[in-house]
PDB file of C-alpha atoms in Angstrom:
ATOM      1  CA  UNK A   1       0.270  -0.011  -0.368  1.00 67.00           C
ATOM      2  CA  UNK A   2       1.131   3.514   0.260  1.00 84.00           C
ATOM      3  CA  UNK A   3       3.195   5.211   2.190  1.00 92.00           C
ATOM      4  CA  UNK A   4       2.350   8.649   4.349  1.00 96.00           C
ATOM      5  CA  UNK A   5       5.170  10.282   6.048  1.00 96.00           C
ATOM      6  CA  UNK A   6       4.027  12.039   9.159  1.00 97.00           C
ATOM      7  CA  UNK A   7       5.820  13.795  11.583  1.00 97.00           C
ATOM      8  CA  UNK A   8       6.246  15.012  14.284  1.00 97.00           C
ATOM      9  CA  UNK A   9       4.541  11.821  16.732  1.00 97.00           C
ATOM     10  CA  UNK A  10       3.791  14.288  19.246  1.00 97.00           C
ATOM     11  CA  UNK A  11       5.149  17.269  20.433  1.00 97.00           C
ATOM     12  CA  UNK A  12       4.456  19.236  23.989  1.00 97.00           C
ATOM     13  CA  UNK A  13       4.370  23.094  23.232  1.00 96.00           C
ATOM     14  CA  UNK A  14       3.522  26.125  25.449  1.00 96.00           C
ATOM     15  CA  UNK A  15       0.210  27.346  25.273  1.00 97.00           C
ATOM     16  CA  UNK A  16       0.832  31.228  22.142  1.00 97.00           C
ATOM     17  CA  UNK A  17       3.256  29.246  20.205  1.00 97.00           C
ATOM     18  CA  UNK A  18       3.225  27.424  16.635  1.00 97.00           C
ATOM     19  CA  UNK A  19       3.010  24.014  15.920  1.00 97.00           C
ATOM     20  CA  UNK A  20       4.669  22.906  12.217  1.00 97.00           C
ATOM     21  CA  UNK A  21       3.002  19.185  11.064  1.00 98.00           C
ATOM     22  CA  UNK A  22       4.150  17.869   8.253  1.00 97.00           C
ATOM     23  CA  UNK A  23       2.852  14.699   5.793  1.00 97.00           C
ATOM     24  CA  UNK A  24       4.983  12.904   2.681  1.00 96.00           C
ATOM     25  CA  UNK A  25       3.586  10.653   0.633  1.00 94.00           C
ATOM     26  CA  UNK A  26       6.628   8.650   0.910  1.00 94.00           C
ATOM     27  CA  UNK A  27       5.868   6.632  -2.926  1.00 90.00           C
ATOM     28  CA  UNK A  28       3.407   8.196  -4.554  1.00 90.00           C
ATOM     29  CA  UNK A  29       2.634  11.126  -5.772  1.00 91.00           C
ATOM     30  CA  UNK A  30      -0.375  12.832  -3.623  1.00 90.00           C
ATOM     31  CA  UNK A  31      -2.887  14.928  -5.331  1.00 87.00           C
ATOM     32  CA  UNK A  32      -5.055  15.959  -2.761  1.00 92.00           C
ATOM     33  CA  UNK A  33      -4.044  15.872   1.354  1.00 95.00           C
ATOM     34  CA  UNK A  34      -6.643  15.946   3.587  1.00 96.00           C
ATOM     35  CA  UNK A  35      -6.361  17.387   7.471  1.00 97.00           C
ATOM     36  CA  UNK A  36      -7.966  15.775  10.741  1.00 97.00           C
ATOM     37  CA  UNK A  37      -8.465  15.840  13.781  1.00 96.00           C
ATOM     38  CA  UNK A  38      -9.522  13.775  16.422  1.00 95.00           C
ATOM     39  CA  UNK A  39     -11.216  13.487  20.042  1.00 93.00           C
ATOM     40  CA  UNK A  40     -10.484  10.985  22.418  1.00 91.00           C
ATOM     41  CA  UNK A  41     -12.909   7.932  21.682  1.00 89.00           C
ATOM     42  CA  UNK A  42     -14.421  10.080  18.249  1.00 92.00           C
ATOM     43  CA  UNK A  43     -14.438   9.692  15.128  1.00 93.00           C
ATOM     44  CA  UNK A  44     -12.529  11.911  12.809  1.00 94.00           C
ATOM     45  CA  UNK A  45     -13.387  14.770  12.071  1.00 93.00           C
ATOM     46  CA  UNK A  46     -12.274  16.123   8.453  1.00 94.00           C
ATOM     47  CA  UNK A  47     -10.915  20.109   9.137  1.00 96.00           C
ATOM     48  CA  UNK A  48      -9.888  21.150   5.478  1.00 95.00           C
ATOM     49  CA  UNK A  49      -8.583  19.432   1.874  1.00 94.00           C
ATOM     50  CA  UNK A  50      -5.396  20.549   0.342  1.00 92.00           C
ATOM     51  CA  UNK A  51      -4.393  20.589  -3.229  1.00 88.00           C
ATOM     52  CA  UNK A  52      -0.864  21.206  -4.521  1.00 83.00           C
ATOM     53  CA  UNK A  53      -0.774  24.830  -5.299  1.00 81.00           C
ATOM     54  CA  UNK A  54      -3.761  25.595  -4.379  1.00 84.00           C
ATOM     55  CA  UNK A  55      -5.604  27.411  -1.050  1.00 87.00           C
ATOM     56  CA  UNK A  56      -6.893  24.683   1.035  1.00 92.00           C
ATOM     57  CA  UNK A  57     -10.752  24.355   1.387  1.00 93.00           C
ATOM     58  CA  UNK A  58     -11.555  24.138   4.937  1.00 95.00           C
ATOM     59  CA  UNK A  59     -14.563  23.027   6.497  1.00 94.00           C
ATOM     60  CA  UNK A  60     -17.189  24.661   7.938  1.00 94.00           C
ATOM     61  CA  UNK A  61     -16.095  26.243  12.084  1.00 93.00           C
ATOM     62  CA  UNK A  62     -12.788  25.602  11.147  1.00 95.00           C
ATOM     63  CA  UNK A  63     -10.438  28.699  11.794  1.00 94.00           C
ATOM     64  CA  UNK A  64      -8.423  28.838   8.318  1.00 93.00           C
ATOM     65  CA  UNK A  65      -6.059  31.735   9.886  1.00 95.00           C
ATOM     66  CA  UNK A  66      -5.490  29.320  13.148  1.00 96.00           C
ATOM     67  CA  UNK A  67      -4.929  26.391  11.013  1.00 97.00           C
ATOM     68  CA  UNK A  68      -2.477  26.916   7.995  1.00 96.00           C
ATOM     69  CA  UNK A  69      -2.015  24.849   5.356  1.00 95.00           C
ATOM     70  CA  UNK A  70       0.538  24.867   2.763  1.00 91.00           C
ATOM     71  CA  UNK A  71       1.005  22.267   0.264  1.00 89.00           C
ATOM     72  CA  UNK A  72       3.809  23.264  -2.156  1.00 83.00           C
ATOM     73  CA  UNK A  73       4.931  19.874  -3.719  1.00 90.00           C
ATOM     74  CA  UNK A  74       3.022  16.949  -4.533  1.00 90.00           C
ATOM     75  CA  UNK A  75       4.596  14.809  -1.826  1.00 93.00           C
ATOM     76  CA  UNK A  76       4.208  17.759   0.619  1.00 94.00           C
ATOM     77  CA  UNK A  77       1.738  19.307   2.850  1.00 95.00           C
ATOM     78  CA  UNK A  78       1.775  20.954   6.338  1.00 96.00           C
ATOM     79  CA  UNK A  79      -0.712  21.849   9.210  1.00 97.00           C
ATOM     80  CA  UNK A  80       1.009  24.357  11.386  1.00 97.00           C
ATOM     81  CA  UNK A  81      -1.175  25.612  14.806  1.00 97.00           C
ATOM     82  CA  UNK A  82      -0.608  29.319  15.461  1.00 97.00           C
ATOM     83  CA  UNK A  83      -1.024  30.524  19.079  1.00 96.00           C
ATOM     84  CA  UNK A  84      -1.426  27.042  19.912  1.00 96.00           C
ATOM     85  CA  UNK A  85      -3.669  26.693  23.040  1.00 96.00           C
ATOM     86  CA  UNK A  86      -4.684  23.997  25.362  1.00 96.00           C
ATOM     87  CA  UNK A  87      -8.343  23.351  23.959  1.00 95.00           C
ATOM     88  CA  UNK A  88      -5.997  23.138  20.391  1.00 96.00           C
ATOM     89  CA  UNK A  89      -4.273  19.905  22.379  1.00 97.00           C
ATOM     90  CA  UNK A  90      -5.916  16.688  19.635  1.00 97.00           C
ATOM     91  CA  UNK A  91      -4.807  13.888  17.986  1.00 97.00           C
ATOM     92  CA  UNK A  92      -4.555  15.496  14.207  1.00 98.00           C
ATOM     93  CA  UNK A  93      -4.286  13.130  11.211  1.00 98.00           C
ATOM     94  CA  UNK A  94      -3.091  13.710   8.012  1.00 97.00           C
ATOM     95  CA  UNK A  95      -4.294  11.382   4.791  1.00 97.00           C
ATOM     96  CA  UNK A  96      -2.792  11.548   0.785  1.00 95.00           C
ATOM     97  CA  UNK A  97      -4.174  10.621  -2.321  1.00 92.00           C
ATOM     98  CA  UNK A  98      -3.772  10.528  -5.720  1.00 87.00           C
ATOM     99  CA  UNK A  99      -6.039  10.168  -8.902  1.00 78.00           C
ATOM    100  CA  UNK A 100      -3.919   7.250 -10.423  1.00 77.00           C
ATOM    101  CA  UNK A 101      -4.839   4.906  -7.841  1.00 77.00           C
ATOM    102  CA  UNK A 102      -8.891   5.631  -7.145  1.00 79.00           C
ATOM    103  CA  UNK A 103      -8.413   8.686  -5.081  1.00 84.00           C
ATOM    104  CA  UNK A 104      -7.722   5.924  -1.738  1.00 91.00           C
ATOM    105  CA  UNK A 105      -7.201   7.586   1.197  1.00 94.00           C
ATOM    106  CA  UNK A 106      -3.383   6.662   2.923  1.00 95.00           C
ATOM    107  CA  UNK A 107      -3.088   7.619   6.435  1.00 97.00           C
ATOM    108  CA  UNK A 108      -0.180   9.491   8.365  1.00 97.00           C
ATOM    109  CA  UNK A 109       0.297   7.928  11.975  1.00 97.00           C
ATOM    110  CA  UNK A 110      -0.708  11.037  13.606  1.00 97.00           C
ATOM    111  CA  UNK A 111       0.174  13.539  16.109  1.00 98.00           C
ATOM    112  CA  UNK A 112      -0.387  14.089  19.200  1.00 97.00           C
ATOM    113  CA  UNK A 113      -0.479  17.748  20.132  1.00 97.00           C
ATOM    114  CA  UNK A 114      -0.410  19.270  23.689  1.00 97.00           C
ATOM    115  CA  UNK A 115      -0.879  22.323  24.235  1.00 97.00           C
ATOM    116  CA  UNK A 116       0.625  23.377  27.808  1.00 95.00           C
TER     117      UNK A 116
ATOM    118  CA  UNK B   1     -25.024  17.257   6.483  1.00 54.00           C
ATOM    119  CA  UNK B   2     -24.485  13.556   5.308  1.00 62.00           C
ATOM    120  CA  UNK B   3     -24.436  10.626   7.855  1.00 71.00           C
ATOM    121  CA  UNK B   4     -22.827   7.386   8.720  1.00 89.00           C
ATOM    122  CA  UNK B   5     -24.463   5.337  11.613  1.00 94.00           C
ATOM    123  CA  UNK B   6     -22.251   2.644  12.405  1.00 97.00           C
ATOM    124  CA  UNK B   7     -22.894  -0.426  14.996  1.00 97.00           C
ATOM    125  CA  UNK B   8     -22.030  -2.592  17.261  1.00 97.00           C
ATOM    126  CA  UNK B   9     -20.229   0.768  19.191  1.00 96.00           C
ATOM    127  CA  UNK B  10     -18.222  -1.976  20.927  1.00 97.00           C
ATOM    128  CA  UNK B  11     -17.928  -5.670  20.830  1.00 96.00           C
ATOM    129  CA  UNK B  12     -16.192  -7.957  23.368  1.00 96.00           C
ATOM    130  CA  UNK B  13     -15.632 -10.936  21.929  1.00 96.00           C
ATOM    131  CA  UNK B  14     -14.123 -15.126  22.288  1.00 97.00           C
ATOM    132  CA  UNK B  15     -11.393 -15.566  20.823  1.00 97.00           C
ATOM    133  CA  UNK B  16     -12.011 -17.473  17.222  1.00 97.00           C
ATOM    134  CA  UNK B  17     -14.872 -16.045  17.308  1.00 97.00           C
ATOM    135  CA  UNK B  18     -16.353 -14.613  13.748  1.00 97.00           C
ATOM    136  CA  UNK B  19     -17.446 -10.695  13.755  1.00 97.00           C
ATOM    137  CA  UNK B  20     -19.702  -8.433  12.079  1.00 97.00           C
ATOM    138  CA  UNK B  21     -19.963  -4.827  11.784  1.00 98.00           C
ATOM    139  CA  UNK B  22     -22.160  -2.344   9.483  1.00 97.00           C
ATOM    140  CA  UNK B  23     -22.877   0.607   8.594  1.00 97.00           C
ATOM    141  CA  UNK B  24     -26.028   2.676   6.861  1.00 96.00           C
ATOM    142  CA  UNK B  25     -25.957   6.214   5.102  1.00 94.00           C
ATOM    143  CA  UNK B  26     -28.807   8.216   4.465  1.00 90.00           C
ATOM    144  CA  UNK B  27     -26.802   9.148   0.867  1.00 89.00           C
ATOM    145  CA  UNK B  28     -25.162   7.242  -1.911  1.00 90.00           C
ATOM    146  CA  UNK B  29     -21.534   6.439  -1.901  1.00 91.00           C
ATOM    147  CA  UNK B  30     -19.407   5.443  -5.007  1.00 89.00           C
ATOM    148  CA  UNK B  31     -16.706   3.571  -2.960  1.00 93.00           C
ATOM    149  CA  UNK B  32     -16.823   2.183   0.906  1.00 95.00           C
ATOM    150  CA  UNK B  33     -13.908   2.218   2.569  1.00 96.00           C
ATOM    151  CA  UNK B  34     -12.500  -0.070   5.664  1.00 98.00           C
ATOM    152  CA  UNK B  35     -10.188   1.126   7.685  1.00 98.00           C
ATOM    153  CA  UNK B  36      -8.494  -0.143  11.043  1.00 98.00           C
ATOM    154  CA  UNK B  37      -6.677   2.239  14.297  1.00 97.00           C
ATOM    155  CA  UNK B  38      -4.833   0.785  16.674  1.00 96.00           C
ATOM    156  CA  UNK B  39      -4.446   3.443  19.875  1.00 91.00           C
ATOM    157  CA  UNK B  40      -2.554   6.663  19.084  1.00 92.00           C
ATOM    158  CA  UNK B  41      -2.290   4.934  15.296  1.00 95.00           C
ATOM    159  CA  UNK B  42      -3.261   6.576  12.013  1.00 96.00           C
ATOM    160  CA  UNK B  43      -6.082   4.639  10.387  1.00 97.00           C
ATOM    161  CA  UNK B  44      -5.101   1.617   7.962  1.00 96.00           C
ATOM    162  CA  UNK B  45      -6.973   0.575   5.034  1.00 96.00           C
ATOM    163  CA  UNK B  46      -8.528  -2.695   5.189  1.00 97.00           C
ATOM    164  CA  UNK B  47     -10.691  -3.389   2.110  1.00 97.00           C
ATOM    165  CA  UNK B  48     -11.945  -0.947  -0.435  1.00 95.00           C
ATOM    166  CA  UNK B  49     -15.397  -0.977  -2.243  1.00 96.00           C
ATOM    167  CA  UNK B  50     -15.899   0.346  -5.688  1.00 93.00           C
ATOM    168  CA  UNK B  51     -19.248  -2.081  -6.847  1.00 93.00           C
ATOM    169  CA  UNK B  52     -23.090  -2.065  -6.139  1.00 94.00           C
ATOM    170  CA  UNK B  53     -23.384  -5.174  -4.686  1.00 95.00           C
ATOM    171  CA  UNK B  54     -19.174  -5.340  -4.990  1.00 95.00           C
ATOM    172  CA  UNK B  55     -17.559  -8.962  -2.141  1.00 97.00           C
ATOM    173  CA  UNK B  56     -14.432  -8.256  -1.261  1.00 97.00           C
ATOM    174  CA  UNK B  57     -12.637 -10.664   0.750  1.00 97.00           C
ATOM    175  CA  UNK B  58      -8.761 -10.199   1.874  1.00 96.00           C
ATOM    176  CA  UNK B  59      -7.341 -12.679   4.187  1.00 97.00           C
ATOM    177  CA  UNK B  60     -10.343 -13.435   7.065  1.00 97.00           C
ATOM    178  CA  UNK B  61     -11.740 -10.123   6.440  1.00 98.00           C
ATOM    179  CA  UNK B  62     -14.732  -9.723   4.082  1.00 98.00           C
ATOM    180  CA  UNK B  63     -16.795  -7.219   2.971  1.00 98.00           C
ATOM    181  CA  UNK B  64     -19.272  -6.166   0.913  1.00 97.00           C
ATOM    182  CA  UNK B  65     -20.996  -2.999  -1.316  1.00 96.00           C
ATOM    183  CA  UNK B  66     -24.555  -2.913  -0.730  1.00 95.00           C
ATOM    184  CA  UNK B  67     -26.831  -3.338  -3.848  1.00 95.00           C
ATOM    185  CA  UNK B  68     -28.254   0.286  -2.726  1.00 93.00           C
ATOM    186  CA  UNK B  69     -24.935   1.955  -2.423  1.00 92.00           C
ATOM    187  CA  UNK B  70     -26.083   3.361   1.321  1.00 93.00           C
ATOM    188  CA  UNK B  71     -24.512   0.246   3.517  1.00 95.00           C
ATOM    189  CA  UNK B  72     -21.414  -2.083   3.780  1.00 97.00           C
ATOM    190  CA  UNK B  73     -20.681  -4.393   5.874  1.00 97.00           C
ATOM    191  CA  UNK B  74     -17.344  -6.177   7.375  1.00 98.00           C
ATOM    192  CA  UNK B  75     -16.996  -9.892   8.613  1.00 98.00           C
ATOM    193  CA  UNK B  76     -13.914 -11.239  10.518  1.00 98.00           C
ATOM    194  CA  UNK B  77     -13.384 -14.668  10.665  1.00 98.00           C
ATOM    195  CA  UNK B  78     -11.676 -16.766  13.596  1.00 97.00           C
ATOM    196  CA  UNK B  79     -10.466 -13.366  15.453  1.00 97.00           C
ATOM    197  CA  UNK B  80      -6.786 -13.319  17.203  1.00 97.00           C
ATOM    198  CA  UNK B  81      -5.836 -10.971  19.570  1.00 95.00           C
ATOM    199  CA  UNK B  82      -3.666  -8.631  17.332  1.00 95.00           C
ATOM    200  CA  UNK B  83      -7.657  -8.438  15.404  1.00 97.00           C
ATOM    201  CA  UNK B  84      -7.930  -5.920  18.780  1.00 97.00           C
ATOM    202  CA  UNK B  85      -8.627  -1.858  17.668  1.00 97.00           C
ATOM    203  CA  UNK B  86     -11.438   0.621  16.529  1.00 97.00           C
ATOM    204  CA  UNK B  87     -12.857  -0.406  13.039  1.00 98.00           C
ATOM    205  CA  UNK B  88     -14.303   2.708  10.953  1.00 97.00           C
ATOM    206  CA  UNK B  89     -16.141   2.441   7.740  1.00 97.00           C
ATOM    207  CA  UNK B  90     -16.213   5.562   5.468  1.00 96.00           C
ATOM    208  CA  UNK B  91     -17.817   6.250   2.393  1.00 94.00           C
ATOM    209  CA  UNK B  92     -16.239   9.017   0.075  1.00 91.00           C
ATOM    210  CA  UNK B  93     -18.887  11.529  -1.489  1.00 78.00           C
ATOM    211  CA  UNK B  94     -19.802  11.651  -5.280  1.00 73.00           C
ATOM    212  CA  UNK B  95     -18.306  14.861  -5.803  1.00 77.00           C
ATOM    213  CA  UNK B  96     -14.830  15.417  -6.917  1.00 70.00           C
ATOM    214  CA  UNK B  97     -13.766  16.552  -3.761  1.00 79.00           C
ATOM    215  CA  UNK B  98     -12.764  12.870  -2.996  1.00 84.00           C
ATOM    216  CA  UNK B  99     -13.980  13.458   1.052  1.00 90.00           C
ATOM    217  CA  UNK B 100     -14.674  10.804   3.052  1.00 93.00           C
ATOM    218  CA  UNK B 101     -17.847  10.560   5.591  1.00 92.00           C
ATOM    219  CA  UNK B 102     -16.224   8.177   8.582  1.00 94.00           C
ATOM    220  CA  UNK B 103     -18.066   6.269  10.453  1.00 95.00           C
ATOM    221  CA  UNK B 104     -18.526   6.613  14.614  1.00 94.00           C
ATOM    222  CA  UNK B 105     -16.208   3.636  14.628  1.00 96.00           C
ATOM    223  CA  UNK B 106     -16.473  -0.294  16.530  1.00 97.00           C
ATOM    224  CA  UNK B 107     -14.727  -1.189  19.341  1.00 97.00           C
ATOM    225  CA  UNK B 108     -13.179  -4.510  19.236  1.00 97.00           C
ATOM    226  CA  UNK B 109     -11.718  -6.479  22.062  1.00 97.00           C
ATOM    227  CA  UNK B 110     -10.251 -10.135  21.687  1.00 96.00           C
ATOM    228  CA  UNK B 111     -10.271 -12.273  24.692  1.00 93.00           C
ATOM    229  CA  UNK B 112      -7.929 -14.941  24.236  1.00 90.00           C
TER     230      UNK B 112
END
């Protein structure tokens, strides 16, 4: 299957700082990347859809200025949580898909963010 | 908006038993997917279904895409301890966004 790498796997930061999470498709070129947030014992909640070279499309209720997404190449997307606060603490997961692979989403291992 | 109803919410079974879980939707999907998520990890794709009525197996796992395109089930035969985890169904939307709508998950525990 396709391999998606997400880094870091966990991060602890102070309130008010910004955190960047990277998502890379290692063995394929991703047409689209997605960013999800998951709270304990809940399902995945889509935050935004990201296409290479264009602005991300955010889901309703997700602050685009809070969660900055950059998709500079077909293999890399980044999510920056700006001015993080304790309520931003969560499990963030990215996925990548390719048109040539029937647009099936393959997921990274996730990033556990803890904001103190 | 679209929602998926996944059941059961959790299952606690004996090793060796078969397991069945399903998802239903109020809307139709082009693609149904089943993922497994271990604690602290991202979901891993188990089975992808592309056509109504399609029945697909992956080892001890079997999944079917419902004829109405509004439902899917996943069966696990002869469960083993490493089957423990959370299983999610997901339907892929018909539009060009290729977004996934996830079910609420089925937590599976296997008693050795």
